[in-house]
């Protein structure tokens, strides 16, 4: 759409921006929705209707309030949505986004492959960036090419999970010790040789054809028995019972599995167990040797679906740590054992050998139901792992979770700091009023507090926007940018914060300087408010300049007007005030009158750009730095910054510093050091209690979604 607008030769429109101020919707699994970006093209609901016969979403309301939504504003979980992701993939404006992939940026490559999370083996387009899987998407917008929720949204989360096994390990006594590959393979080969003829090979049906072929070759060479576990088999399944009985009848003393496919009791009976797996599990904890394997988008080869069709698998992402492709592990294990027929150099060699082999290359057992068109029929395990343990949002569809760690919530507790008021004032900007008497009693302009939403949360610093010592309240504006801020943004009025520490940092020196210009952007719009108020009371002429991408993202105009002599607005799109940002406000103000002091608070880029301008204008400049911070009291050193060649701590020496002395390159580098980890840490879960509230109680007969 942007390209079409630019090609039309009329990049500017004189039409006013009409902002509907819809709240961002994050309550459903896997997707975020910002209907402020919607242009009502209708592509989302039309593709939903095309693929599934009847749309889960449509245009609701009338006139200027028309928007896309579900009937009666029900949760998508109860609207008939299958979470195939087609609406997200076809949306041209970013109104609908994949909650996991949206933070990774635009994909650099799209690779045709297949999803092998279940026997259907659906064709997919694997989107990747920097050899990292972002998402599986459907290869075409039609019913036959649609994907289930697990394949569309869960695969990328599983591949990028922090539960991945990354190093070979060998048991020494009670402990698993990391080994290099050569030593680990020797340990595995030794254990298998000692129990040749008494080895049970228990393999998932979601293994590729090449992997199954090599497992079968190993089983034949070592005179073991190979058992194939259906993808949909759960504990107590007759197939698993039959396999366990066969293992007992065989008198097996060693076990080789590519996942936690059997119970821990069965594994504990073995003298030796080798687990080749991509994910950590109780089985790997009990194993004699653990070998880390690649999974899904990290593997190449072929897969025979339950319908008998052979799908091509194409690797498009890199396995973490020392993990290797499973076929390569099996080849190396065979060579370490000294077996013939394991001299393959690439997976295509195995494919050719498999195609020429005489024997059965059977399709895996089919599963009941079709999860692509009924989200309640999703497969619950992948190679023995409960998928909802790895992709927690799947619990919204009733998938069981074996080991989900429940975070202890302080909401409703008598201990903590009450949230008196909480509202999203503009998209991603949240206003909080918190009861914190000791902080309010001693707070000064320029100081900050550290919040913890729960006892197990990270400590996150936020600048004080306002406080009232008489009522014992403090006010903050929190921009939602990562895990901690999203966790705080999910709280509501009436909830409790586990901890509020402060006031911290050095207060701004308040003195009469003459004309003071304060520039604020993003969270800094709220942060300059107490500074402007104090400077105004000290007799200064105070000018506040605030910026935003568009007029609907501006906030606190009335409050800033009351504490300044002049308020100047700037928007990047020119929808209100000066076209541009705080840089333009600074230049125009300096041309009009003398500026004796400039203070900038906002993103690092804005503060850096305005500081370079003020240096040329010879205007003394203060900036509020926001490096990574942990304890906030000077003990950890995480927030160190270089100011004029000296190393200072933002928490006890700042946060306000001479902007002309800041080492901006170092600051930017340190702030971005943990950006990938911050994205990885973002919660992908959903509020199950809120969803159940929409679903009414078990005795209700109506499912209108009104929430009553």
PDB file of C-alpha atoms in Angstrom, residues 90-273:
ATOM      1  CA  UNK A  90      -2.632 -11.148   4.218  1.00  0.00           C
ATOM      2  CA  UNK A  91      -3.039  -7.974   6.343  1.00  0.00           C
ATOM      3  CA  UNK A  92      -1.347  -5.081   4.453  1.00  0.00           C
ATOM      4  CA  UNK A  93      -1.065  -2.586   7.328  1.00  0.00           C
ATOM      5  CA  UNK A  94       0.265  -4.488  10.334  1.00  0.00           C
ATOM      6  CA  UNK A  95      -3.064  -4.339  12.135  1.00  0.00           C
ATOM      7  CA  UNK A  96      -2.811  -8.082  12.787  1.00  0.00           C
ATOM      8  CA  UNK A  97       0.613  -9.355  13.800  1.00  0.00           C
ATOM      9  CA  UNK A  98       2.259 -12.564  14.945  1.00  0.00           C
ATOM     10  CA  UNK A  99       3.152 -11.874  18.585  1.00  0.00           C
ATOM     11  CA  UNK A 100       6.404 -13.842  18.351  1.00  0.00           C
ATOM     12  CA  UNK A 101       7.625 -12.930  14.866  1.00  0.00           C
ATOM     13  CA  UNK A 102       6.750  -9.213  14.941  1.00  0.00           C
ATOM     14  CA  UNK A 103       9.795  -8.357  17.068  1.00  0.00           C
ATOM     15  CA  UNK A 104      12.233 -10.200  14.793  1.00  0.00           C
ATOM     16  CA  UNK A 105      11.913  -7.855  11.828  1.00  0.00           C
ATOM     17  CA  UNK A 106      11.203  -8.594   8.193  1.00  0.00           C
ATOM     18  CA  UNK A 107      12.202 -12.097   7.036  1.00  0.00           C
ATOM     19  CA  UNK A 108      15.249 -12.286   4.808  1.00  0.00           C
ATOM     20  CA  UNK A 109      14.439 -15.636   3.226  1.00  0.00           C
ATOM     21  CA  UNK A 110      11.424 -17.801   2.435  1.00  0.00           C
ATOM     22  CA  UNK A 111      12.078 -21.500   1.961  1.00  0.00           C
ATOM     23  CA  UNK A 112       9.652 -24.165   0.855  1.00  0.00           C
ATOM     24  CA  UNK A 113       9.576 -27.084   3.282  1.00  0.00           C
ATOM     25  CA  UNK A 114       7.186 -29.213   5.339  1.00  0.00           C
ATOM     26  CA  UNK A 115       6.013 -29.198   8.942  1.00  0.00           C
ATOM     27  CA  UNK A 116       6.543 -32.568  10.646  1.00  0.00           C
ATOM     28  CA  UNK A 117       4.975 -31.803  14.009  1.00  0.00           C
ATOM     29  CA  UNK A 118       2.244 -34.300  13.144  1.00  0.00           C
ATOM     30  CA  UNK A 119       1.723 -37.035  10.523  1.00  0.00           C
ATOM     31  CA  UNK A 120      -0.055 -34.693   8.099  1.00  0.00           C
ATOM     32  CA  UNK A 121       3.293 -33.202   7.023  1.00  0.00           C
ATOM     33  CA  UNK A 122       1.782 -29.973   5.705  1.00  0.00           C
ATOM     34  CA  UNK A 123       3.674 -27.979   3.086  1.00  0.00           C
ATOM     35  CA  UNK A 124       4.936 -24.681   4.488  1.00  0.00           C
ATOM     36  CA  UNK A 125       6.933 -21.612   3.595  1.00  0.00           C
ATOM     37  CA  UNK A 126       9.581 -21.190   6.284  1.00  0.00           C
ATOM     38  CA  UNK A 127      10.376 -17.520   6.908  1.00  0.00           C
ATOM     39  CA  UNK A 128      13.806 -16.912   8.405  1.00  0.00           C
ATOM     40  CA  UNK A 129      16.240 -14.142   9.274  1.00  0.00           C
ATOM     41  CA  UNK A 130      19.890 -14.473  10.236  1.00  0.00           C
ATOM     42  CA  UNK A 131      19.455 -18.279  10.061  1.00  0.00           C
ATOM     43  CA  UNK A 132      16.694 -18.090  12.650  1.00  0.00           C
ATOM     44  CA  UNK A 133      13.157 -19.346  12.017  1.00  0.00           C
ATOM     45  CA  UNK A 134      10.529 -16.610  12.319  1.00  0.00           C
ATOM     46  CA  UNK A 135       7.402 -18.495  11.270  1.00  0.00           C
ATOM     47  CA  UNK A 136       5.872 -21.211   9.138  1.00  0.00           C
ATOM     48  CA  UNK A 137       3.309 -19.752   6.736  1.00  0.00           C
ATOM     49  CA  UNK A 138       0.950 -21.399   4.269  1.00  0.00           C
ATOM     50  CA  UNK A 139       2.245 -21.731   0.688  1.00  0.00           C
ATOM     51  CA  UNK A 140      -1.083 -20.604  -0.799  1.00  0.00           C
ATOM     52  CA  UNK A 141      -4.271 -18.977   0.419  1.00  0.00           C
ATOM     53  CA  UNK A 142      -6.627 -21.913   0.011  1.00  0.00           C
ATOM     54  CA  UNK A 143      -8.215 -24.575   2.203  1.00  0.00           C
ATOM     55  CA  UNK A 144      -5.841 -27.368   1.203  1.00  0.00           C
ATOM     56  CA  UNK A 145      -2.762 -25.266   2.078  1.00  0.00           C
ATOM     57  CA  UNK A 146      -3.985 -24.040   5.459  1.00  0.00           C
ATOM     58  CA  UNK A 147      -2.002 -24.710   8.636  1.00  0.00           C
ATOM     59  CA  UNK A 148      -2.951 -25.551  12.195  1.00  0.00           C
ATOM     60  CA  UNK A 149      -2.187 -23.234  15.120  1.00  0.00           C
ATOM     61  CA  UNK A 150       0.721 -25.393  16.250  1.00  0.00           C
ATOM     62  CA  UNK A 151       2.429 -25.367  12.873  1.00  0.00           C
ATOM     63  CA  UNK A 152       1.732 -21.714  12.082  1.00  0.00           C
ATOM     64  CA  UNK A 153       2.662 -20.222  15.449  1.00  0.00           C
ATOM     65  CA  UNK A 154       4.163 -22.973  17.591  1.00  0.00           C
ATOM     66  CA  UNK A 155       6.949 -24.253  15.345  1.00  0.00           C
ATOM     67  CA  UNK A 156       9.039 -21.079  15.542  1.00  0.00           C
ATOM     68  CA  UNK A 157       8.621 -20.879  19.309  1.00  0.00           C
ATOM     69  CA  UNK A 158       9.714 -24.499  19.664  1.00  0.00           C
ATOM     70  CA  UNK A 159      12.766 -24.098  17.441  1.00  0.00           C
ATOM     71  CA  UNK A 160      13.800 -20.943  19.317  1.00  0.00           C
ATOM     72  CA  UNK A 161      12.884 -22.267  22.763  1.00  0.00           C
ATOM     73  CA  UNK A 162      15.235 -21.814  25.694  1.00  0.00           C
ATOM     74  CA  UNK A 163      14.514 -25.469  26.508  1.00  0.00           C
ATOM     75  CA  UNK A 164      16.762 -26.627  23.667  1.00  0.00           C
ATOM     76  CA  UNK A 165      19.521 -29.127  24.345  1.00  0.00           C
ATOM     77  CA  UNK A 166      22.746 -27.610  23.041  1.00  0.00           C
ATOM     78  CA  UNK A 167      25.687 -29.761  24.222  1.00  0.00           C
ATOM     79  CA  UNK A 168      26.488 -33.499  24.321  1.00  0.00           C
ATOM     80  CA  UNK A 169      26.420 -34.858  27.861  1.00  0.00           C
ATOM     81  CA  UNK A 170      27.681 -38.082  29.454  1.00  0.00           C
ATOM     82  CA  UNK A 171      26.766 -39.337  32.895  1.00  0.00           C
ATOM     83  CA  UNK A 172      29.507 -39.525  35.485  1.00  0.00           C
ATOM     84  CA  UNK A 173      28.061 -40.871  38.691  1.00  0.00           C
ATOM     85  CA  UNK A 174      24.981 -38.805  39.526  1.00  0.00           C
ATOM     86  CA  UNK A 175      25.777 -35.936  37.150  1.00  0.00           C
ATOM     87  CA  UNK A 176      25.562 -35.309  33.424  1.00  0.00           C
ATOM     88  CA  UNK A 177      28.828 -33.707  32.313  1.00  0.00           C
ATOM     89  CA  UNK A 178      29.233 -31.758  29.040  1.00  0.00           C
ATOM     90  CA  UNK A 179      31.509 -33.603  26.601  1.00  0.00           C
ATOM     91  CA  UNK A 180      32.825 -32.839  23.137  1.00  0.00           C
ATOM     92  CA  UNK A 181      31.222 -34.732  20.285  1.00  0.00           C
ATOM     93  CA  UNK A 182      33.983 -37.288  19.761  1.00  0.00           C
ATOM     94  CA  UNK A 183      34.068 -38.298  23.432  1.00  0.00           C
ATOM     95  CA  UNK A 184      30.259 -38.369  23.693  1.00  0.00           C
ATOM     96  CA  UNK A 185      29.955 -40.564  20.582  1.00  0.00           C
ATOM     97  CA  UNK A 186      32.557 -42.953  21.986  1.00  0.00           C
ATOM     98  CA  UNK A 187      30.641 -43.175  25.260  1.00  0.00           C
ATOM     99  CA  UNK A 188      27.395 -43.839  23.371  1.00  0.00           C
ATOM    100  CA  UNK A 189      29.046 -46.464  21.149  1.00  0.00           C
ATOM    101  CA  UNK A 190      30.581 -48.207  24.154  1.00  0.00           C
ATOM    102  CA  UNK A 191      27.229 -48.427  25.934  1.00  0.00           C
ATOM    103  CA  UNK A 192      25.475 -49.783  22.841  1.00  0.00           C
ATOM    104  CA  UNK A 193      28.199 -52.360  22.133  1.00  0.00           C
ATOM    105  CA  UNK A 194      28.033 -53.702  25.675  1.00  0.00           C
ATOM    106  CA  UNK A 195      24.322 -54.434  25.273  1.00  0.00           C
ATOM    107  CA  UNK A 196      24.162 -55.515  21.641  1.00  0.00           C
ATOM    108  CA  UNK A 197      21.191 -57.802  21.123  1.00  0.00           C
ATOM    109  CA  UNK A 198      19.395 -56.299  24.112  1.00  0.00           C
ATOM    110  CA  UNK A 199      18.719 -52.796  22.771  1.00  0.00           C
ATOM    111  CA  UNK A 200      15.284 -51.274  22.229  1.00  0.00           C
ATOM    112  CA  UNK A 201      15.096 -48.483  19.651  1.00  0.00           C
ATOM    113  CA  UNK A 202      12.023 -46.315  20.380  1.00  0.00           C
ATOM    114  CA  UNK A 203      11.584 -43.763  17.623  1.00  0.00           C
ATOM    115  CA  UNK A 204       8.930 -41.126  16.930  1.00  0.00           C
ATOM    116  CA  UNK A 205       6.875 -41.359  13.752  1.00  0.00           C
ATOM    117  CA  UNK A 206       7.658 -37.667  13.198  1.00  0.00           C
ATOM    118  CA  UNK A 207      11.239 -38.610  12.277  1.00  0.00           C
ATOM    119  CA  UNK A 208      12.245 -38.013   8.668  1.00  0.00           C
ATOM    120  CA  UNK A 209      12.549 -40.929   6.259  1.00  0.00           C
ATOM    121  CA  UNK A 210      16.338 -40.637   6.339  1.00  0.00           C
ATOM    122  CA  UNK A 211      16.440 -40.702  10.142  1.00  0.00           C
ATOM    123  CA  UNK A 212      14.155 -43.716  10.338  1.00  0.00           C
ATOM    124  CA  UNK A 213      16.285 -45.498   7.736  1.00  0.00           C
ATOM    125  CA  UNK A 214      19.485 -44.965   9.744  1.00  0.00           C
ATOM    126  CA  UNK A 215      17.785 -45.974  12.997  1.00  0.00           C
ATOM    127  CA  UNK A 216      16.670 -49.174  11.286  1.00  0.00           C
ATOM    128  CA  UNK A 217      20.217 -49.798  10.021  1.00  0.00           C
ATOM    129  CA  UNK A 218      21.593 -49.343  13.533  1.00  0.00           C
ATOM    130  CA  UNK A 219      18.948 -51.626  15.020  1.00  0.00           C
ATOM    131  CA  UNK A 220      19.754 -54.340  12.471  1.00  0.00           C
ATOM    132  CA  UNK A 221      23.507 -54.067  13.000  1.00  0.00           C
ATOM    133  CA  UNK A 222      23.171 -54.179  16.799  1.00  0.00           C
ATOM    134  CA  UNK A 223      20.488 -56.897  16.714  1.00  0.00           C
ATOM    135  CA  UNK A 224      18.007 -54.650  18.475  1.00  0.00           C
ATOM    136  CA  UNK A 225      14.295 -54.138  18.062  1.00  0.00           C
ATOM    137  CA  UNK A 226      12.903 -50.929  16.588  1.00  0.00           C
ATOM    138  CA  UNK A 227       9.543 -49.545  17.746  1.00  0.00           C
ATOM    139  CA  UNK A 228       7.752 -46.658  16.053  1.00  0.00           C
ATOM    140  CA  UNK A 229       5.662 -44.422  18.330  1.00  0.00           C
ATOM    141  CA  UNK A 230       2.717 -42.650  16.652  1.00  0.00           C
ATOM    142  CA  UNK A 231       2.826 -38.854  16.869  1.00  0.00           C
ATOM    143  CA  UNK A 232      -0.480 -38.694  18.706  1.00  0.00           C
ATOM    144  CA  UNK A 233       0.314 -41.396  21.291  1.00  0.00           C
ATOM    145  CA  UNK A 234      -0.250 -40.292  24.895  1.00  0.00           C
ATOM    146  CA  UNK A 235       0.637 -42.037  28.179  1.00  0.00           C
ATOM    147  CA  UNK A 236      -1.630 -45.057  28.499  1.00  0.00           C
ATOM    148  CA  UNK A 237      -2.087 -45.333  24.727  1.00  0.00           C
ATOM    149  CA  UNK A 238      -2.455 -48.995  23.643  1.00  0.00           C
ATOM    150  CA  UNK A 239       0.441 -48.580  21.223  1.00  0.00           C
ATOM    151  CA  UNK A 240       2.776 -47.549  24.030  1.00  0.00           C
ATOM    152  CA  UNK A 241       1.553 -50.415  26.183  1.00  0.00           C
ATOM    153  CA  UNK A 242       2.287 -52.840  23.351  1.00  0.00           C
ATOM    154  CA  UNK A 243       5.786 -51.362  22.913  1.00  0.00           C
ATOM    155  CA  UNK A 244       6.530 -51.660  26.625  1.00  0.00           C
ATOM    156  CA  UNK A 245       5.390 -55.289  26.649  1.00  0.00           C
ATOM    157  CA  UNK A 246       7.597 -56.013  23.649  1.00  0.00           C
ATOM    158  CA  UNK A 247      10.591 -54.410  25.379  1.00  0.00           C
ATOM    159  CA  UNK A 248      10.009 -56.562  28.458  1.00  0.00           C
ATOM    160  CA  UNK A 249       9.662 -59.661  26.305  1.00  0.00           C
ATOM    161  CA  UNK A 250      12.887 -58.810  24.532  1.00  0.00           C
ATOM    162  CA  UNK A 251      14.668 -58.511  27.875  1.00  0.00           C
ATOM    163  CA  UNK A 252      16.130 -55.207  26.784  1.00  0.00           C
ATOM    164  CA  UNK A 253      18.961 -53.777  28.884  1.00  0.00           C
ATOM    165  CA  UNK A 254      19.604 -50.639  26.800  1.00  0.00           C
ATOM    166  CA  UNK A 255      17.314 -48.024  25.340  1.00  0.00           C
ATOM    167  CA  UNK A 256      17.784 -45.542  22.503  1.00  0.00           C
ATOM    168  CA  UNK A 257      15.079 -42.880  22.098  1.00  0.00           C
ATOM    169  CA  UNK A 258      14.747 -39.645  20.131  1.00  0.00           C
ATOM    170  CA  UNK A 259      12.527 -38.035  22.763  1.00  0.00           C
ATOM    171  CA  UNK A 260      10.800 -38.806  26.072  1.00  0.00           C
ATOM    172  CA  UNK A 261       8.640 -41.401  24.380  1.00  0.00           C
ATOM    173  CA  UNK A 262       8.429 -43.836  27.310  1.00  0.00           C
ATOM    174  CA  UNK A 263       7.847 -43.243  30.993  1.00  0.00           C
ATOM    175  CA  UNK A 264      10.721 -42.573  33.348  1.00  0.00           C
ATOM    176  CA  UNK A 265      10.078 -45.845  35.182  1.00  0.00           C
ATOM    177  CA  UNK A 266      10.747 -47.823  32.013  1.00  0.00           C
ATOM    178  CA  UNK A 267      13.951 -45.904  31.336  1.00  0.00           C
ATOM    179  CA  UNK A 268      15.204 -46.301  34.909  1.00  0.00           C
ATOM    180  CA  UNK A 269      15.131 -50.114  34.510  1.00  0.00           C
ATOM    181  CA  UNK A 270      17.745 -49.953  31.783  1.00  0.00           C
ATOM    182  CA  UNK A 271      21.451 -50.418  32.364  1.00  0.00           C
ATOM    183  CA  UNK A 272      22.163 -47.900  29.595  1.00  0.00           C
ATOM    184  CA  UNK A 273      20.039 -45.268  27.831  1.00  0.00           C
TER     185      UNK A 273
END
